[in-house]
Coordinates of C-alpha atoms in Angstrom, one line a residue:
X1124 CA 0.0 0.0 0.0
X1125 CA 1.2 3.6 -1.0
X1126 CA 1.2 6.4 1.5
X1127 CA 1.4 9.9 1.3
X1128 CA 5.2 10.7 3.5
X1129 CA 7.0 13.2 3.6
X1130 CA 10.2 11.9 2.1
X1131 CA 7.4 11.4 -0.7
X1132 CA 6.7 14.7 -0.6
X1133 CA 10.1 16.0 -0.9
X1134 CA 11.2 13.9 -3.8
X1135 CA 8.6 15.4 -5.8
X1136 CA 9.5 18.9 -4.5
X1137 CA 13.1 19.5 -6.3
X1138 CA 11.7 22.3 -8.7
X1139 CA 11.2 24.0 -5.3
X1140 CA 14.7 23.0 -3.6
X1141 CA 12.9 20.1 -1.7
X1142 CA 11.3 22.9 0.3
X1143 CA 7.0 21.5 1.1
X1144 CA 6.1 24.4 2.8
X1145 CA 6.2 27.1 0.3
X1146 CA 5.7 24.1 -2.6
X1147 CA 2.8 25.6 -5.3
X1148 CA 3.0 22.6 -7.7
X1149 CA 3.0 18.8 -6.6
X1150 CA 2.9 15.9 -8.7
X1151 CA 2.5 12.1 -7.0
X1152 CA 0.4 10.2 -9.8
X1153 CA 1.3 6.4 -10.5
X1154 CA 2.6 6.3 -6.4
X1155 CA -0.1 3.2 -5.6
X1156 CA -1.6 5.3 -2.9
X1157 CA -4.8 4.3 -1.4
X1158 CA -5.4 7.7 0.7
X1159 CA -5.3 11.1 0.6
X1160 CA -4.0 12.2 3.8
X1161 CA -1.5 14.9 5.3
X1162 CA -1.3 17.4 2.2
X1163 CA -3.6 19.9 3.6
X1164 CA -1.2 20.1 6.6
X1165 CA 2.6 20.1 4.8
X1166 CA 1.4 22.1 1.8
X1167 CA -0.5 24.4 2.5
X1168 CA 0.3 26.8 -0.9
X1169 CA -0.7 24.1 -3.5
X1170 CA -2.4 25.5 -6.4
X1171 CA -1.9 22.2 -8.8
X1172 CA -2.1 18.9 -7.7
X1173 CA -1.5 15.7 -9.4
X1174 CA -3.3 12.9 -8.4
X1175 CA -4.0 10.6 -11.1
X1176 CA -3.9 7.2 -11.7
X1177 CA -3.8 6.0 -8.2
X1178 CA -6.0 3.8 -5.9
X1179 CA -7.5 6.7 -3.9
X1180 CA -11.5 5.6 -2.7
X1181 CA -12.4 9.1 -1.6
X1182 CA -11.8 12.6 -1.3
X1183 CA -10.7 14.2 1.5
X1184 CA -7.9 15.9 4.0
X1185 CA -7.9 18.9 1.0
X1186 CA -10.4 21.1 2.1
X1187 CA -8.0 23.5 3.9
X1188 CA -6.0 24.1 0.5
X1189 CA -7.7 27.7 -0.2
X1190 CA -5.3 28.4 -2.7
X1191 CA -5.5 24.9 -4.8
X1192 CA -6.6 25.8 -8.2
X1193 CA -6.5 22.1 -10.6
X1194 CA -6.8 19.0 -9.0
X1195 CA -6.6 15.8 -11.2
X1196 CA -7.9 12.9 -9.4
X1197 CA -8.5 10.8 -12.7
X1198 CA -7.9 6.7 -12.5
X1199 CA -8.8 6.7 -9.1
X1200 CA -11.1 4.3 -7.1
X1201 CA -13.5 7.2 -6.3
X1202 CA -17.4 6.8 -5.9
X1203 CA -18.7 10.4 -4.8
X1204 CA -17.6 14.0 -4.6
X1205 CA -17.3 15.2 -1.7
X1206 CA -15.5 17.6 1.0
X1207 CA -14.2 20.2 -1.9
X1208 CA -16.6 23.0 -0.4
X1209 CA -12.9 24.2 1.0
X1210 CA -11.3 24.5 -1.5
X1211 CA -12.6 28.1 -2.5
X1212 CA -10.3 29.1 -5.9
X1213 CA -10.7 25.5 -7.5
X1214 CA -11.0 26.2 -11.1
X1215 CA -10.4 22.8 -12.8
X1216 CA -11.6 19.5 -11.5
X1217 CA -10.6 16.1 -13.4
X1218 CA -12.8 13.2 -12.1
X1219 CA -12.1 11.0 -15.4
X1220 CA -12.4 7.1 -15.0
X1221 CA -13.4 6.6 -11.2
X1222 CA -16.4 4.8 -10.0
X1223 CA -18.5 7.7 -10.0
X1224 CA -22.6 6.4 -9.0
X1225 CA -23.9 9.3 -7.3
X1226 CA -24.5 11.9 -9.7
X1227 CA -26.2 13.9 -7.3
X1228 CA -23.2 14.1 -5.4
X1229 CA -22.3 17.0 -7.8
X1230 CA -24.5 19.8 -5.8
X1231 CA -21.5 19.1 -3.1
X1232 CA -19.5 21.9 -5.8
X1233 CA -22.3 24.5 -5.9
X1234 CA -19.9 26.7 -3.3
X1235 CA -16.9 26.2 -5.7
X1236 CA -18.2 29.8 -7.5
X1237 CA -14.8 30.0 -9.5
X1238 CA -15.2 26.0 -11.1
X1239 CA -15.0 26.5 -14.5
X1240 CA -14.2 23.0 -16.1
X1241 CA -15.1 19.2 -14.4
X1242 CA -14.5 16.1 -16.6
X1243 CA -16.8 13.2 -14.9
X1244 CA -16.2 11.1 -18.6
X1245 CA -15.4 7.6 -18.0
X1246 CA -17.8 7.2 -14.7
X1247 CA -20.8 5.1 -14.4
X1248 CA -22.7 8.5 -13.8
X1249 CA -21.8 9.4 -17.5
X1250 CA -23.9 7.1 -18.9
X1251 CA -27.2 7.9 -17.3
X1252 CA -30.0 9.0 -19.1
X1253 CA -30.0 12.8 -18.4
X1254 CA -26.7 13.4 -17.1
X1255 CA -25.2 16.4 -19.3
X1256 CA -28.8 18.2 -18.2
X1257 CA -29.0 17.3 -14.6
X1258 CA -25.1 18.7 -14.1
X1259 CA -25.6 21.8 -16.6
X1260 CA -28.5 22.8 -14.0
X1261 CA -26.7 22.5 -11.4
X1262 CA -23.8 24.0 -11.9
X1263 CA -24.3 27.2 -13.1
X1264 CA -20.9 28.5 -12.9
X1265 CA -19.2 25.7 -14.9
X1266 CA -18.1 26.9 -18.6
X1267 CA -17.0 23.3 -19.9
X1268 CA -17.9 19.6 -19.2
X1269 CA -16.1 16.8 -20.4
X1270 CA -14.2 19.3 -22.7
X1271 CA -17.4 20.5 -24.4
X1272 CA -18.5 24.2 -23.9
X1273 CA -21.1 24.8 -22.7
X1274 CA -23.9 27.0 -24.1
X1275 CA -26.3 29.6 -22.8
X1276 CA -29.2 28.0 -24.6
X1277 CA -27.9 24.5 -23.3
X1278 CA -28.3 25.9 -20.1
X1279 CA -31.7 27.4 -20.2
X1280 CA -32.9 24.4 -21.6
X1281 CA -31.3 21.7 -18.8
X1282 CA -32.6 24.4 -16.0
X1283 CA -36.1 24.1 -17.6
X1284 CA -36.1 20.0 -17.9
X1285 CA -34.2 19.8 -14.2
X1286 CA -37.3 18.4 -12.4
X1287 CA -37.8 15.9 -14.8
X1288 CA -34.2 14.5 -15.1
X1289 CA -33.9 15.1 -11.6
X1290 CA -36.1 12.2 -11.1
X1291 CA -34.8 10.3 -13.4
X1292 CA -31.0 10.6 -11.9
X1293 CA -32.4 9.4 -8.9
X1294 CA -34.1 6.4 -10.2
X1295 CA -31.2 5.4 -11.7
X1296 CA -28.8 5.9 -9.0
X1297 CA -30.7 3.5 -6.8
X1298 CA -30.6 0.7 -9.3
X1299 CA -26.6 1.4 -9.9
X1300 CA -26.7 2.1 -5.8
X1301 CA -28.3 -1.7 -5.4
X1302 CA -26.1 -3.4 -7.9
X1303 CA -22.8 -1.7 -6.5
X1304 CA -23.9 -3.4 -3.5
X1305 CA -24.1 -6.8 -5.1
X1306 CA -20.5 -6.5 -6.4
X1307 CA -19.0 -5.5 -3.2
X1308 CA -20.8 -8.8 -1.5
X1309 CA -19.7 -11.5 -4.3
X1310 CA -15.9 -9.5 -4.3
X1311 CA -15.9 -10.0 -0.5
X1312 CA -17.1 -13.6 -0.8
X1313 CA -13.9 -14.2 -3.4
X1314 CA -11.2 -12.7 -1.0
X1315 CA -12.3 -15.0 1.5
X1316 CA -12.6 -17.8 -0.7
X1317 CA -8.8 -16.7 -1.9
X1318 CA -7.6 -16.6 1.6
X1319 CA -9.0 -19.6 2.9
X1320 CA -7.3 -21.4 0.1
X1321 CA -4.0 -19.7 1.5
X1322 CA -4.3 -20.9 4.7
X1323 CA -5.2 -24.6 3.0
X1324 CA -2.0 -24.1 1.0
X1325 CA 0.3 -22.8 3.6
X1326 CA -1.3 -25.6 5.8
X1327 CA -0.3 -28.2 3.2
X1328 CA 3.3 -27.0 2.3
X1329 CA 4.3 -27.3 6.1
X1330 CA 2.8 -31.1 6.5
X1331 CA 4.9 -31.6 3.1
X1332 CA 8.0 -30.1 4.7
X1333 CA 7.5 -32.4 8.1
X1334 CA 6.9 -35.9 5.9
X1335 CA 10.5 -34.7 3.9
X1336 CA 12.3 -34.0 7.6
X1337 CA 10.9 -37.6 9.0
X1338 CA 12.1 -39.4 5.7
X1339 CA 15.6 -37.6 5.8
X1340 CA 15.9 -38.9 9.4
X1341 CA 15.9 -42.7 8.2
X1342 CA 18.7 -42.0 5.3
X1343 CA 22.1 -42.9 5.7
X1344 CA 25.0 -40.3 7.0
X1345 CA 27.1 -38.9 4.7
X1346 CA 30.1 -41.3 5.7
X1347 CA 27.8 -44.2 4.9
X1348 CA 27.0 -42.9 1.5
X1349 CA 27.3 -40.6 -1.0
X1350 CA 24.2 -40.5 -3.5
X1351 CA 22.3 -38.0 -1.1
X1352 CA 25.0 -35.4 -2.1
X1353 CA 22.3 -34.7 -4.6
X1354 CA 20.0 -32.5 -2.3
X1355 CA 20.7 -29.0 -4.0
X1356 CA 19.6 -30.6 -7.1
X1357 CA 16.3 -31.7 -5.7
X1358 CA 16.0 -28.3 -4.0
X1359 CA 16.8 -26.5 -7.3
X1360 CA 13.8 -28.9 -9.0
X1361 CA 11.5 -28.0 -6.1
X1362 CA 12.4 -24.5 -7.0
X1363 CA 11.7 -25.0 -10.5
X1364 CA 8.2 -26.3 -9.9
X1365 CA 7.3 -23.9 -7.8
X1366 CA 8.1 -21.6 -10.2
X1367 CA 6.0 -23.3 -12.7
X1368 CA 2.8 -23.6 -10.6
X1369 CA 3.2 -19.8 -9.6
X1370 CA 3.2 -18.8 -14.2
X1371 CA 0.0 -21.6 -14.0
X1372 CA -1.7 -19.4 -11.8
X1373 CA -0.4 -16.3 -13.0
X1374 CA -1.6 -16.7 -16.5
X1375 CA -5.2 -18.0 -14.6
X1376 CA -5.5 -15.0 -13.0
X1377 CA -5.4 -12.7 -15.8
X1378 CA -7.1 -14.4 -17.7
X1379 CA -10.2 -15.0 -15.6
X1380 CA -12.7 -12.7 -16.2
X1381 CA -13.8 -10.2 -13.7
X1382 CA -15.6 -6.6 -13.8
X1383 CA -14.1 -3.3 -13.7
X1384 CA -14.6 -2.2 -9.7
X1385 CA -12.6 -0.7 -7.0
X1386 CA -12.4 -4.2 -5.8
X1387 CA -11.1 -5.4 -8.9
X1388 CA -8.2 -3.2 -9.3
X1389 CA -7.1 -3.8 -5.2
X1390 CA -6.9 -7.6 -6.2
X1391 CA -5.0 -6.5 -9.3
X1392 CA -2.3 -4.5 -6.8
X1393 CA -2.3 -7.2 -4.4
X1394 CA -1.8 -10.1 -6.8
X1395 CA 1.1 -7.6 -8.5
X1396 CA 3.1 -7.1 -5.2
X1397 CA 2.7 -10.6 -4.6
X1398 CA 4.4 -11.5 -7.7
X1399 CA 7.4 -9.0 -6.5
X1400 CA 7.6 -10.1 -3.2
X1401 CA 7.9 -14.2 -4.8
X1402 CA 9.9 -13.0 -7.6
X1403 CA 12.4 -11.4 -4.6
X1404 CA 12.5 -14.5 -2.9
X1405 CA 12.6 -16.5 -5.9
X1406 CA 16.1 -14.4 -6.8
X1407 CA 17.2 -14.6 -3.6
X1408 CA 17.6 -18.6 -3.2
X1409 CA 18.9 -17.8 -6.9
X1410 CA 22.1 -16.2 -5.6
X1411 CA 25.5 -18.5 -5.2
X1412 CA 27.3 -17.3 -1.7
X1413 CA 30.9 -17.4 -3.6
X1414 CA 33.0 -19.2 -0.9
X1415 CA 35.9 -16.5 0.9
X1416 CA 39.0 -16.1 -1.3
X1417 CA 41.9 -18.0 -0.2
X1418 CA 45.0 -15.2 0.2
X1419 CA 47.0 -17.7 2.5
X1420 CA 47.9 -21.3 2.5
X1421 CA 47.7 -23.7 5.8
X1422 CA 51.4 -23.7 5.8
X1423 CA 51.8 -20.0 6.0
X1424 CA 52.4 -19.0 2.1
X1425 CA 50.6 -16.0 0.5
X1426 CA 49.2 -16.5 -3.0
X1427 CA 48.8 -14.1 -5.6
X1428 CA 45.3 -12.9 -5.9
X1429 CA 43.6 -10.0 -8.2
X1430 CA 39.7 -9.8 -7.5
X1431 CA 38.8 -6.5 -7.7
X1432 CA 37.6 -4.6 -10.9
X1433 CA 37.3 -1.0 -9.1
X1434 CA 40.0 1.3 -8.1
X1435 CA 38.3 4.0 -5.9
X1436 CA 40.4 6.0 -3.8
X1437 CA 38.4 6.0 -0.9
X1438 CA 37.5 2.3 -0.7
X1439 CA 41.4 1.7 -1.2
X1440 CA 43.1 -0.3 1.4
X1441 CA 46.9 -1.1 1.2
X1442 CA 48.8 -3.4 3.6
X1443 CA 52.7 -4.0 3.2
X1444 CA 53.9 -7.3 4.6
X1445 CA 57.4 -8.0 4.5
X1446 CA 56.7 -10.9 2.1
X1447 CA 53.7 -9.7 -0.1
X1448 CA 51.5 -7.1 -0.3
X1449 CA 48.1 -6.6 -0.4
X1450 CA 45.9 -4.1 -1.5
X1451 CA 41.8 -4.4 -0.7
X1452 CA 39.5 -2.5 -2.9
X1453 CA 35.8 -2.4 -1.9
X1454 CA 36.5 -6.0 0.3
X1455 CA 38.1 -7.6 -2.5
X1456 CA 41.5 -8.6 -2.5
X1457 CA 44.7 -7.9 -4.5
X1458 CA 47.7 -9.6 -3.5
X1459 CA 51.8 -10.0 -5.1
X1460 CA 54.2 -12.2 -3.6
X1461 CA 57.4 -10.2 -3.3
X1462 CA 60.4 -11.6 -4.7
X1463 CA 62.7 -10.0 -1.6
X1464 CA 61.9 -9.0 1.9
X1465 CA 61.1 -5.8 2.1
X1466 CA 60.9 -3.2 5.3
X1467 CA 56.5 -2.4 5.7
X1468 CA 57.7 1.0 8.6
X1469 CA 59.5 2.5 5.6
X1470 CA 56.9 1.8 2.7
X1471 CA 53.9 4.4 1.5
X1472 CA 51.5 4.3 -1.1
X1473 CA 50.6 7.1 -3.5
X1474 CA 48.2 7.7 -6.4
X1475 CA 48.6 9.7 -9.6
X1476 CA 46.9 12.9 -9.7
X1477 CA 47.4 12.5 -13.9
X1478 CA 46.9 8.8 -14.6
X1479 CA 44.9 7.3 -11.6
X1480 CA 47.7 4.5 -11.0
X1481 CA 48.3 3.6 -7.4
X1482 CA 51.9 3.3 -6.9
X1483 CA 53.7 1.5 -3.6
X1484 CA 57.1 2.1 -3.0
X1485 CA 58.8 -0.4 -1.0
X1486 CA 62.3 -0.4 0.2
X1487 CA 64.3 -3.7 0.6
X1488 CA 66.0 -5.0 3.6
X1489 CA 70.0 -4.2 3.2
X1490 CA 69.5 -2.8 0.2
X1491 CA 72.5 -0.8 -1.3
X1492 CA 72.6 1.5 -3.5
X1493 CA 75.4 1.6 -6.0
X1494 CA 75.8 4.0 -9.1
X1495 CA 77.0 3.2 -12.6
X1496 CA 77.0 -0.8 -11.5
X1497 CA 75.0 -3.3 -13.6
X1498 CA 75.2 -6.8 -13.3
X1499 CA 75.4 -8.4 -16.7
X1500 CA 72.9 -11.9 -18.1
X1501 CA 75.6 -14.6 -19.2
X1502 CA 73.9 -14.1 -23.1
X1503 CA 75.6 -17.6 -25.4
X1504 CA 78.1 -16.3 -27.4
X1505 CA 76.9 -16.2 -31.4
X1506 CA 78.4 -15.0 -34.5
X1507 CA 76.1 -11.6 -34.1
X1508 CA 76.3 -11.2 -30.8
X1509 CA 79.9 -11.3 -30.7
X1510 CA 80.1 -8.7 -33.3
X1511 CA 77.4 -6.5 -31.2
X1512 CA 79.8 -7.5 -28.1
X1513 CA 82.8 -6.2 -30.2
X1514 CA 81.2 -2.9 -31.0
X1515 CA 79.9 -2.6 -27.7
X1516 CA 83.3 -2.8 -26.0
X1517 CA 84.5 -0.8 -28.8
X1518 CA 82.1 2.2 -27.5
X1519 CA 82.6 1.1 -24.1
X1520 CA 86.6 1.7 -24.8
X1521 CA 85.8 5.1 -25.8
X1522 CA 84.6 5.8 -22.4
X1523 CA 87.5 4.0 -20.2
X1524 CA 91.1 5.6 -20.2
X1525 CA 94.1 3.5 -19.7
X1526 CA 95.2 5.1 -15.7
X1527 CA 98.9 5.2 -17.3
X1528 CA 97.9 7.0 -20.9
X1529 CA 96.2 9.8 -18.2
X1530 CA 97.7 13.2 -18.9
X1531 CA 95.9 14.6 -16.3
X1532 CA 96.6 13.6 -12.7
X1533 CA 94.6 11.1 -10.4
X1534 CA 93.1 13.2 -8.1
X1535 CA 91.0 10.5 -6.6
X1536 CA 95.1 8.6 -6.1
X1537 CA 96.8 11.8 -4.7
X1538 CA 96.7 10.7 -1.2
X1539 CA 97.7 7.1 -1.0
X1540 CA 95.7 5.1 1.6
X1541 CA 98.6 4.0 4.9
X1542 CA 97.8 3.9 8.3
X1543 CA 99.2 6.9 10.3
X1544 CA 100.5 6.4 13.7
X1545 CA 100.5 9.1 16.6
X1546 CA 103.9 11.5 16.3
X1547 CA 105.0 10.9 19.7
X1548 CA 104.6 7.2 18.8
X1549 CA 106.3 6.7 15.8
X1550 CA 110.0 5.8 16.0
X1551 CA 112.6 7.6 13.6
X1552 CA 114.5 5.4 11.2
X1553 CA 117.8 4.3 12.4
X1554 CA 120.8 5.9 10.1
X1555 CA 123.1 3.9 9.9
X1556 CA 126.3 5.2 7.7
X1557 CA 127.9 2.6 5.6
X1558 CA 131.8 2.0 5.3
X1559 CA 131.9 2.5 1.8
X1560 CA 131.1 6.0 1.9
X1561 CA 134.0 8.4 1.0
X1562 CA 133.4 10.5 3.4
X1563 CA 132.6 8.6 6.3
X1564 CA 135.8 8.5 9.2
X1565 CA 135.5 6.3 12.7
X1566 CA 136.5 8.2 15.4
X1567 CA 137.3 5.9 18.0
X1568 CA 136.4 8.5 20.6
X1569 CA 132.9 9.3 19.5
X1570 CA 130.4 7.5 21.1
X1571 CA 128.0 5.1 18.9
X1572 CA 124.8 6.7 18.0
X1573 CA 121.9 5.1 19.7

């Protein structure tokens, strides 16, 4: 069932910033609702209204909307006018396909002074003898009815004739009055009828379900044997028939014949939603749970995983191991092995402002860092490769002087590495004069050097 709410209200309302106090225009046709109720309160401004093609069985709670101007009420489940005498600047009334008997229910507008146009077209009222004449009368202030104008000679004439169709109208309403009756006993008879057979059905499905629990007790465990592995098969047949049996009766219920009443068109609602709420159900036993993804073995080793298929910043959430990493995105995991250890304190993650990647930066453990060293693949020595060796050491030649073909000095070799001791630790070298020297002459009366 469709109610009138305020959240309702304010979905409808973004022309006027969601704002139902001050709201002028409101539109809340095709909404399923079954009563008018709370608009005279929020809204109290309205001077357009859109009501049509709802379940609504009478009109009310708008009588305190002075200002309202047009109200469509059209495809509705209405049966009299009524409680409009508030509604002092209505000008347009649409009344179009309801359930319309009382034609005499009309006079209720003879305070609307400013209703210029009603549409009643479509209503059982329509097609009594007399009815243009008998609401021509009296109305006197209406201009057009049904979208025909109506004339000044039209008018004298129905006002002359009005005791006379009066009579008539009434005669007729009573017979419509008395077989209205009729159809609401034999549609209150059927619901019954429909919900007893429920209650037998219900009733039958849950003996059904105790016979299956008292045979499953006398089968065999699962050790013992393996055939009954076959239950979600039966239970996806089960589903299958039931399915079946709900299209059988689908297709019997509309195509069973049945009058056009207010009744009529509740059973129609009902038997919809109840198709919804089974087709829900049906799509819910539909749905495989997806077992949990495995990120890590038994035996402690991570896997490499890639599940997700979104990258949103927010739902990004990175976590560096010093083995793998992962990165979860919206619950789903992605996951690397890394092929060294790597320190998780000094690692951060980053994404691209220009290309959207997200990029982790991860240090390794005792990693060095060494400039203009690259360790070389062993590449099997061919005819071409050796020439492209040849020319590469050729250019690499170029780049690496000989140390002794240097005409420049080595700076970086100016100051030979030697271990310097402490000056009042070092010894001086003995000098010790040979006896070959020219110059050298023993004096016995010197003392040796020590």
């Amino acid at each position: 069932m469709g109610r009138i709410t305020e959240d309702l209200i304010r979905r409808n309302a973004e022309h006027n910033d969601c704002v139902i106090f001050s709201l002028e225009e409101l539109s809340l046709h095709q909404q399923e609702i079954e009563r008018l109720e709370h608009i005279d309160k929020w809204c109290r401004d309205l001077k357009i209204l859109y009501l049509q093609n709802n379940l609504i069985g009478k009109i009310e709670n708008v009588s305190k909307l002075k200002k309202l101007e047009y109200l469509n009420l059209a495809l509705n489940n209405i049966e009299k006018i009524e409680n409009l005498e508030g509604c002092e600047g209505l000008t347009k009334l649409d009344l179009t396909v309801n359930f319309i008997g009382e034609l005499s229910s009309v006079k209720t507008l003879q305070g609307n002074i400013h209703l210029k146009e009603l549409f009643l077209m479509g209503n059982p009222c329509a097609d009594f003898d007399g009815y243009r004449q008998f609401v021509v009368a009296t109305l006197q202030q209406l201009k057009w009815l049904d979208g025909k104008e109506i004339e000044r000679s039209e008018r004298i004439q129905a006002l002359q004739n009005l005791p006379v169709v009066e009579q008539r109208i009434r005669e007729q309403e009573k017979a419509y009055c008395l077989k209205r009756a009729k159809d609401k006993e034999e549609a209150q008879r059927k619901l019954e009828e429909e919900e007893s057979k429920g209650e037998m059905g219900r009733s039958h499905t849950g003996s059904g379900g105790h016979w299956h629990a008292d045979l499953s007790a006398t089968l065999p465990s699962f050790e013992e044997s393996k055939d009954y592995i076959q239950a979600p098969e039966i239970e996806e047949g089960q589903c299958k028939g039931k399915e079946f049996d709900d299209r059988e009766d689908d297709l019997e219920f509309w195509n069973k014949p049945s009058l056009y009443t207010p009744e009529s068109r509740l059973e129609t609602l009902r038997h919809m939603e109840k198709q919804r709420r089974d087709q829900e159900r049906l799509s819910e036993k539909k749905k495989k749970v997806k077992p949990p993804r495995m990120l890590v073995t038994e035996d402690g080793r991570a896997l490499n995983v890639n599940e997700p298929k979104y990258m949103d910043t927010s739902l990004i959430d990175v976590d560096v191991q010093p083995t793998y990493v992962r990165v979860m995105v919206k619950g789903k995991p992605f996951q690397l092995i890394l092929p060294a250890e790597v320190k998780p304190d000094s690692s951060f993650a980053k994404r691209s402002q220009t290309t959207g990647h997200l990029v982790v930066c991860m240090p390794k453990v005792g990693e060095v860092i060494i400039g203009c060293q690259r360790t070389s693949k062993p590449v099997k020595s061919t005819p071409d490769s050796s020439k492209e060796q040849t020319s590469k050491s050729q250019q690499m030649e170029r780049l690496e002087v000989d140390p002794s073909k240097r005409s420049i000095p080595d700076v970086a070799n100016i100051v030979q590495e030697k271990k310097h001791m402490p000056r009042r630790v070092c010894a001086e070298p003995k000098i010790i004069p040979s006896e070959e020297d020219p110059d050298f002459e023993d004096n016995p009366e010197v003392p040796p050097l020590i």
